């Protein structure tokens, strides 16, 4: 299993390295210096004399993530925030785990195309085009599916067993906007009269949705 995952990791990185969405790098490496306090498009570079192998390593995708939410899925990212060496390289990964019946709710990645490889289980996946056409398919272990950059997409485990996928992105930090959470839990909030008009529902329904989607207090 480990050898299979390693092989697909290599394919993902090779593919997205050739078609990176982020700007091209201008030097061999630019390890992110997140403590610099400087705002740039990406992160400023760490002094190369201080770069180590740890800047290019992450073991957080080896095991399933702990699922503790109402939608029944969890995303574990392996992007520049976890791997500083990805800065300016235009690639990243994520692992998504699903309980039986679990959903990765409709969302977008504004800065990247996504390609997933099913590690285990069976999933119904799909995306919606700007002409409002749903492109969907049921996938199983070993299958690959692609979600074009910026389009709303989802994955749903309709099986009786847990499922998991490995996702590749052509961005060091693809960004994620969950449609429901973005509209109903933003700060400051989207005005109720916008939501009631857009969804053709009443204020009471808006309040119910906001209460259900509000982050749980620890």
PDB file of C-alpha atoms in Angstrom:
ATOM      1  CA  UNK A   1       0.000   0.000   0.000  1.00  0.00           C
ATOM      2  CA  UNK A   2       2.791   2.409   0.928  1.00  0.00           C
ATOM      3  CA  UNK A   3       4.550   1.729  -2.377  1.00  0.00           C
ATOM      4  CA  UNK A   4       1.333   2.421  -4.313  1.00  0.00           C
ATOM      5  CA  UNK A   5       0.749   5.709  -2.519  1.00  0.00           C
ATOM      6  CA  UNK A   6       4.373   6.745  -3.106  1.00  0.00           C
ATOM      7  CA  UNK A   7       4.052   6.005  -6.817  1.00  0.00           C
ATOM      8  CA  UNK A   8       0.967   8.161  -7.181  1.00  0.00           C
ATOM      9  CA  UNK A   9       2.541  10.947  -5.138  1.00  0.00           C
ATOM     10  CA  UNK A  10       5.365  10.998  -7.681  1.00  0.00           C
ATOM     11  CA  UNK A  11       2.896  11.105 -10.606  1.00  0.00           C
ATOM     12  CA  UNK A  12       0.931  13.962  -9.011  1.00  0.00           C
ATOM     13  CA  UNK A  13       4.035  16.040  -8.346  1.00  0.00           C
ATOM     14  CA  UNK A  14       5.491  15.395 -11.802  1.00  0.00           C
ATOM     15  CA  UNK A  15       2.221  16.310 -13.529  1.00  0.00           C
ATOM     16  CA  UNK A  16       1.545  19.489 -11.610  1.00  0.00           C
ATOM     17  CA  UNK A  17       5.164  20.552 -11.772  1.00  0.00           C
ATOM     18  CA  UNK A  18       4.775  20.777 -15.558  1.00  0.00           C
ATOM     19  CA  UNK A  19       1.499  22.714 -15.495  1.00  0.00           C
ATOM     20  CA  UNK A  20       1.833  24.773 -12.334  1.00  0.00           C
ATOM     21  CA  UNK A  21      -0.813  27.434 -11.844  1.00  0.00           C
ATOM     22  CA  UNK A  22       1.303  29.599  -9.549  1.00  0.00           C
ATOM     23  CA  UNK A  23       3.970  31.994 -10.952  1.00  0.00           C
ATOM     24  CA  UNK A  24       7.208  30.340 -12.082  1.00  0.00           C
ATOM     25  CA  UNK A  25      10.096  30.334  -9.628  1.00  0.00           C
ATOM     26  CA  UNK A  26      13.187  32.437 -10.382  1.00  0.00           C
ATOM     27  CA  UNK A  27      15.690  30.409  -8.336  1.00  0.00           C
ATOM     28  CA  UNK A  28      16.288  26.790  -7.297  1.00  0.00           C
ATOM     29  CA  UNK A  29      14.221  27.138  -4.142  1.00  0.00           C
ATOM     30  CA  UNK A  30      12.510  29.716  -1.962  1.00  0.00           C
ATOM     31  CA  UNK A  31      11.633  28.078   1.351  1.00  0.00           C
ATOM     32  CA  UNK A  32       8.829  30.058   2.978  1.00  0.00           C
ATOM     33  CA  UNK A  33       9.885  32.356   5.785  1.00  0.00           C
ATOM     34  CA  UNK A  34       6.481  32.733   7.438  1.00  0.00           C
ATOM     35  CA  UNK A  35       7.963  34.644  10.362  1.00  0.00           C
ATOM     36  CA  UNK A  36       9.277  37.473   8.164  1.00  0.00           C
ATOM     37  CA  UNK A  37       6.201  39.657   8.677  1.00  0.00           C
ATOM     38  CA  UNK A  38       6.302  40.766   5.039  1.00  0.00           C
ATOM     39  CA  UNK A  39       3.218  40.538   2.786  1.00  0.00           C
ATOM     40  CA  UNK A  40       3.997  39.282  -0.724  1.00  0.00           C
ATOM     41  CA  UNK A  41       2.289  37.056  -3.303  1.00  0.00           C
ATOM     42  CA  UNK A  42       3.317  33.868  -1.527  1.00  0.00           C
ATOM     43  CA  UNK A  43       5.984  34.029   1.179  1.00  0.00           C
ATOM     44  CA  UNK A  44       9.438  35.656   1.306  1.00  0.00           C
ATOM     45  CA  UNK A  45      12.407  33.317   1.086  1.00  0.00           C
ATOM     46  CA  UNK A  46      14.280  31.951   4.045  1.00  0.00           C
ATOM     47  CA  UNK A  47      18.050  32.507   3.983  1.00  0.00           C
ATOM     48  CA  UNK A  48      19.376  29.514   2.029  1.00  0.00           C
ATOM     49  CA  UNK A  49      22.036  28.930   4.683  1.00  0.00           C
ATOM     50  CA  UNK A  50      19.206  28.088   7.109  1.00  0.00           C
ATOM     51  CA  UNK A  51      17.355  25.693   4.804  1.00  0.00           C
ATOM     52  CA  UNK A  52      17.208  22.059   5.952  1.00  0.00           C
ATOM     53  CA  UNK A  53      15.602  18.813   4.817  1.00  0.00           C
ATOM     54  CA  UNK A  54      12.793  19.416   7.327  1.00  0.00           C
ATOM     55  CA  UNK A  55      11.560  22.277   5.110  1.00  0.00           C
ATOM     56  CA  UNK A  56      10.698  19.712   2.416  1.00  0.00           C
ATOM     57  CA  UNK A  57       9.222  16.918   4.554  1.00  0.00           C
ATOM     58  CA  UNK A  58       5.765  16.091   5.928  1.00  0.00           C
ATOM     59  CA  UNK A  59       4.413  12.765   7.208  1.00  0.00           C
ATOM     60  CA  UNK A  60       0.868  13.899   7.948  1.00  0.00           C
ATOM     61  CA  UNK A  61      -0.864  12.042   5.104  1.00  0.00           C
ATOM     62  CA  UNK A  62       0.218   8.546   6.113  1.00  0.00           C
ATOM     63  CA  UNK A  63      -2.794   7.809   8.315  1.00  0.00           C
ATOM     64  CA  UNK A  64      -6.524   8.631   8.131  1.00  0.00           C
ATOM     65  CA  UNK A  65      -7.543  11.933   9.694  1.00  0.00           C
ATOM     66  CA  UNK A  66      -9.778  12.054  12.758  1.00  0.00           C
ATOM     67  CA  UNK A  67     -13.347  12.902  11.736  1.00  0.00           C
ATOM     68  CA  UNK A  68     -15.239  14.931  14.310  1.00  0.00           C
ATOM     69  CA  UNK A  69     -17.893  16.945  12.497  1.00  0.00           C
ATOM     70  CA  UNK A  70     -21.458  16.683  11.230  1.00  0.00           C
ATOM     71  CA  UNK A  71     -20.590  16.195   7.533  1.00  0.00           C
ATOM     72  CA  UNK A  72     -18.502  13.063   8.123  1.00  0.00           C
ATOM     73  CA  UNK A  73     -15.280  13.994   6.338  1.00  0.00           C
ATOM     74  CA  UNK A  74     -11.938  15.607   7.108  1.00  0.00           C
ATOM     75  CA  UNK A  75      -9.278  17.178   4.876  1.00  0.00           C
ATOM     76  CA  UNK A  76      -5.595  16.990   5.835  1.00  0.00           C
ATOM     77  CA  UNK A  77      -3.592  19.476   3.782  1.00  0.00           C
ATOM     78  CA  UNK A  78       0.024  19.168   2.677  1.00  0.00           C
ATOM     79  CA  UNK A  79       0.539  22.674   1.328  1.00  0.00           C
ATOM     80  CA  UNK A  80       3.039  25.468   1.882  1.00  0.00           C
ATOM     81  CA  UNK A  81       1.672  26.056   5.376  1.00  0.00           C
ATOM     82  CA  UNK A  82       2.815  22.534   6.326  1.00  0.00           C
ATOM     83  CA  UNK A  83       5.781  22.204   3.931  1.00  0.00           C
ATOM     84  CA  UNK A  84       7.662  25.531   3.648  1.00  0.00           C
ATOM     85  CA  UNK A  85       9.763  24.174   0.785  1.00  0.00           C
ATOM     86  CA  UNK A  86       6.693  24.203  -1.483  1.00  0.00           C
ATOM     87  CA  UNK A  87       6.862  28.003  -1.670  1.00  0.00           C
ATOM     88  CA  UNK A  88       7.025  29.049  -5.386  1.00  0.00           C
ATOM     89  CA  UNK A  89       6.883  25.384  -6.588  1.00  0.00           C
ATOM     90  CA  UNK A  90       3.201  25.478  -7.580  1.00  0.00           C
ATOM     91  CA  UNK A  91       2.119  22.093  -6.169  1.00  0.00           C
ATOM     92  CA  UNK A  92       0.482  20.680  -3.045  1.00  0.00           C
ATOM     93  CA  UNK A  93      -1.420  17.641  -1.827  1.00  0.00           C
ATOM     94  CA  UNK A  94      -4.213  16.743   0.560  1.00  0.00           C
ATOM     95  CA  UNK A  95      -5.733  13.606   1.983  1.00  0.00           C
ATOM     96  CA  UNK A  96      -9.509  13.439   2.415  1.00  0.00           C
ATOM     97  CA  UNK A  97     -11.125  10.800   4.625  1.00  0.00           C
ATOM     98  CA  UNK A  98     -14.850  10.010   4.736  1.00  0.00           C
ATOM     99  CA  UNK A  99     -17.048   8.081   7.121  1.00  0.00           C
ATOM    100  CA  UNK A 100     -19.783   5.904   5.585  1.00  0.00           C
ATOM    101  CA  UNK A 101     -22.244   8.487   4.277  1.00  0.00           C
ATOM    102  CA  UNK A 102     -19.684  11.256   4.730  1.00  0.00           C
ATOM    103  CA  UNK A 103     -19.669  14.316   2.487  1.00  0.00           C
ATOM    104  CA  UNK A 104     -17.021  16.798   1.445  1.00  0.00           C
ATOM    105  CA  UNK A 105     -19.574  19.612   0.933  1.00  0.00           C
ATOM    106  CA  UNK A 106     -19.811  21.648  -2.278  1.00  0.00           C
ATOM    107  CA  UNK A 107     -16.810  23.980  -2.421  1.00  0.00           C
ATOM    108  CA  UNK A 108     -14.316  25.607  -4.779  1.00  0.00           C
ATOM    109  CA  UNK A 109     -10.550  26.031  -4.994  1.00  0.00           C
ATOM    110  CA  UNK A 110     -10.065  29.516  -6.489  1.00  0.00           C
ATOM    111  CA  UNK A 111      -6.375  29.019  -7.246  1.00  0.00           C
ATOM    112  CA  UNK A 112      -6.067  25.427  -8.463  1.00  0.00           C
ATOM    113  CA  UNK A 113      -7.309  22.467 -10.462  1.00  0.00           C
ATOM    114  CA  UNK A 114      -7.697  19.340  -8.309  1.00  0.00           C
ATOM    115  CA  UNK A 115      -7.050  15.714  -9.239  1.00  0.00           C
ATOM    116  CA  UNK A 116      -8.007  12.919  -6.840  1.00  0.00           C
ATOM    117  CA  UNK A 117      -6.885   9.298  -6.612  1.00  0.00           C
ATOM    118  CA  UNK A 118      -9.168   6.962  -4.642  1.00  0.00           C
ATOM    119  CA  UNK A 119      -7.144   5.139  -1.982  1.00  0.00           C
ATOM    120  CA  UNK A 120     -10.057   3.184  -0.497  1.00  0.00           C
ATOM    121  CA  UNK A 121     -13.819   2.861  -0.739  1.00  0.00           C
ATOM    122  CA  UNK A 122     -16.336   4.160  -3.247  1.00  0.00           C
ATOM    123  CA  UNK A 123     -17.443   7.763  -3.802  1.00  0.00           C
ATOM    124  CA  UNK A 124     -19.915   9.740  -5.852  1.00  0.00           C
ATOM    125  CA  UNK A 125     -18.055  12.814  -7.111  1.00  0.00           C
ATOM    126  CA  UNK A 126     -18.934  15.711  -9.356  1.00  0.00           C
ATOM    127  CA  UNK A 127     -18.569  19.351 -10.375  1.00  0.00           C
ATOM    128  CA  UNK A 128     -20.896  21.955 -11.871  1.00  0.00           C
ATOM    129  CA  UNK A 129     -19.882  23.991 -14.912  1.00  0.00           C
ATOM    130  CA  UNK A 130     -20.610  27.692 -15.388  1.00  0.00           C
ATOM    131  CA  UNK A 131     -23.475  26.655 -17.706  1.00  0.00           C
ATOM    132  CA  UNK A 132     -24.984  24.806 -14.708  1.00  0.00           C
ATOM    133  CA  UNK A 133     -24.260  21.292 -16.014  1.00  0.00           C
ATOM    134  CA  UNK A 134     -23.448  18.613 -13.449  1.00  0.00           C
ATOM    135  CA  UNK A 135     -20.536  16.338 -14.433  1.00  0.00           C
ATOM    136  CA  UNK A 136     -20.535  13.385 -12.025  1.00  0.00           C
ATOM    137  CA  UNK A 137     -19.327   9.817 -11.671  1.00  0.00           C
ATOM    138  CA  UNK A 138     -19.060   7.017  -9.126  1.00  0.00           C
ATOM    139  CA  UNK A 139     -15.424   6.108  -8.463  1.00  0.00           C
ATOM    140  CA  UNK A 140     -13.743   3.294  -6.557  1.00  0.00           C
ATOM    141  CA  UNK A 141     -10.301   2.360  -5.270  1.00  0.00           C
ATOM    142  CA  UNK A 142      -7.651   3.059  -7.903  1.00  0.00           C
ATOM    143  CA  UNK A 143      -9.781   5.512  -9.935  1.00  0.00           C
ATOM    144  CA  UNK A 144      -8.877   9.125 -10.741  1.00  0.00           C
ATOM    145  CA  UNK A 145     -11.164  12.123 -11.199  1.00  0.00           C
ATOM    146  CA  UNK A 146     -10.423  15.781 -12.007  1.00  0.00           C
ATOM    147  CA  UNK A 147     -12.136  18.966 -10.784  1.00  0.00           C
ATOM    148  CA  UNK A 148     -11.371  22.023 -12.975  1.00  0.00           C
ATOM    149  CA  UNK A 149     -10.020  25.154 -11.321  1.00  0.00           C
ATOM    150  CA  UNK A 150     -12.592  27.343  -9.612  1.00  0.00           C
ATOM    151  CA  UNK A 151     -15.659  25.157 -10.270  1.00  0.00           C
ATOM    152  CA  UNK A 152     -17.976  24.030  -7.477  1.00  0.00           C
ATOM    153  CA  UNK A 153     -17.450  20.340  -6.680  1.00  0.00           C
ATOM    154  CA  UNK A 154     -18.107  17.685  -4.037  1.00  0.00           C
ATOM    155  CA  UNK A 155     -17.425  14.095  -2.965  1.00  0.00           C
ATOM    156  CA  UNK A 156     -19.908  11.809  -1.163  1.00  0.00           C
ATOM    157  CA  UNK A 157     -19.226   8.392   0.349  1.00  0.00           C
ATOM    158  CA  UNK A 158     -22.364   6.408  -0.388  1.00  0.00           C
ATOM    159  CA  UNK A 159     -20.747   3.134   0.644  1.00  0.00           C
ATOM    160  CA  UNK A 160     -20.959   1.216   3.903  1.00  0.00           C
ATOM    161  CA  UNK A 161     -17.223   1.451   4.585  1.00  0.00           C
ATOM    162  CA  UNK A 162     -14.845   4.384   5.160  1.00  0.00           C
ATOM    163  CA  UNK A 163     -13.270   5.917   2.064  1.00  0.00           C
ATOM    164  CA  UNK A 164     -10.242   8.081   1.401  1.00  0.00           C
ATOM    165  CA  UNK A 165      -8.623   9.919  -1.511  1.00  0.00           C
ATOM    166  CA  UNK A 166      -5.327  11.609  -2.237  1.00  0.00           C
ATOM    167  CA  UNK A 167      -5.762  15.013  -3.895  1.00  0.00           C
ATOM    168  CA  UNK A 168      -3.178  16.908  -5.954  1.00  0.00           C
ATOM    169  CA  UNK A 169      -3.307  20.643  -6.712  1.00  0.00           C
ATOM    170  CA  UNK A 170      -1.349  22.853  -9.099  1.00  0.00           C
ATOM    171  CA  UNK A 171      -0.893  25.521  -6.436  1.00  0.00           C
ATOM    172  CA  UNK A 172       1.175  25.731  -3.262  1.00  0.00           C
ATOM    173  CA  UNK A 173      -1.958  27.022  -1.482  1.00  0.00           C
ATOM    174  CA  UNK A 174      -5.113  26.347  -3.535  1.00  0.00           C
ATOM    175  CA  UNK A 175      -7.552  27.911  -1.065  1.00  0.00           C
ATOM    176  CA  UNK A 176     -10.970  26.457  -0.241  1.00  0.00           C
ATOM    177  CA  UNK A 177     -14.374  28.133  -0.124  1.00  0.00           C
ATOM    178  CA  UNK A 178     -17.200  25.948   1.178  1.00  0.00           C
ATOM    179  CA  UNK A 179     -20.342  27.323  -0.436  1.00  0.00           C
ATOM    180  CA  UNK A 180     -22.708  26.989   2.528  1.00  0.00           C
ATOM    181  CA  UNK A 181     -20.204  28.090   5.159  1.00  0.00           C
ATOM    182  CA  UNK A 182     -19.028  31.024   3.034  1.00  0.00           C
ATOM    183  CA  UNK A 183     -22.542  32.407   2.634  1.00  0.00           C
ATOM    184  CA  UNK A 184     -23.978  31.667   6.064  1.00  0.00           C
ATOM    185  CA  UNK A 185     -21.036  31.989   8.491  1.00  0.00           C
ATOM    186  CA  UNK A 186     -18.942  34.847   7.090  1.00  0.00           C
ATOM    187  CA  UNK A 187     -17.612  37.652   9.296  1.00  0.00           C
ATOM    188  CA  UNK A 188     -19.151  40.176   9.097  1.00  0.00           C
ATOM    189  CA  UNK A 189     -22.268  38.258   8.005  1.00  0.00           C
ATOM    190  CA  UNK A 190     -23.882  38.439   4.592  1.00  0.00           C
ATOM    191  CA  UNK A 191     -27.059  40.519   5.075  1.00  0.00           C
ATOM    192  CA  UNK A 192     -30.174  38.423   5.661  1.00  0.00           C
ATOM    193  CA  UNK A 193     -32.029  40.256   2.892  1.00  0.00           C
ATOM    194  CA  UNK A 194     -29.394  39.046   0.419  1.00  0.00           C
ATOM    195  CA  UNK A 195     -29.732  35.429   1.558  1.00  0.00           C
ATOM    196  CA  UNK A 196     -33.530  35.460   1.680  1.00  0.00           C
ATOM    197  CA  UNK A 197     -33.690  36.911  -1.839  1.00  0.00           C
ATOM    198  CA  UNK A 198     -31.032  34.600  -3.289  1.00  0.00           C
ATOM    199  CA  UNK A 199     -32.459  31.390  -1.839  1.00  0.00           C
ATOM    200  CA  UNK A 200     -36.120  32.414  -1.808  1.00  0.00           C
ATOM    201  CA  UNK A 201     -36.485  31.586   1.887  1.00  0.00           C
ATOM    202  CA  UNK A 202     -37.563  33.478   4.980  1.00  0.00           C
ATOM    203  CA  UNK A 203     -35.470  35.032   7.741  1.00  0.00           C
ATOM    204  CA  UNK A 204     -36.338  32.167  10.115  1.00  0.00           C
ATOM    205  CA  UNK A 205     -34.911  29.640   7.671  1.00  0.00           C
ATOM    206  CA  UNK A 206     -31.749  31.756   7.311  1.00  0.00           C
ATOM    207  CA  UNK A 207     -31.328  31.797  11.093  1.00  0.00           C
ATOM    208  CA  UNK A 208     -31.805  28.013  11.300  1.00  0.00           C
ATOM    209  CA  UNK A 209     -29.117  27.428   8.660  1.00  0.00           C
ATOM    210  CA  UNK A 210     -26.717  29.838  10.349  1.00  0.00           C
ATOM    211  CA  UNK A 211     -27.205  28.092  13.689  1.00  0.00           C
ATOM    212  CA  UNK A 212     -26.562  24.667  12.188  1.00  0.00           C
ATOM    213  CA  UNK A 213     -23.434  25.792  10.339  1.00  0.00           C
ATOM    214  CA  UNK A 214     -21.962  27.933  13.103  1.00  0.00           C
ATOM    215  CA  UNK A 215     -18.592  26.647  14.369  1.00  0.00           C
ATOM    216  CA  UNK A 216     -18.997  24.496  17.451  1.00  0.00           C
ATOM    217  CA  UNK A 217     -17.696  26.107  20.639  1.00  0.00           C
ATOM    218  CA  UNK A 218     -15.035  23.999  22.348  1.00  0.00           C
TER     219      UNK A 218
END
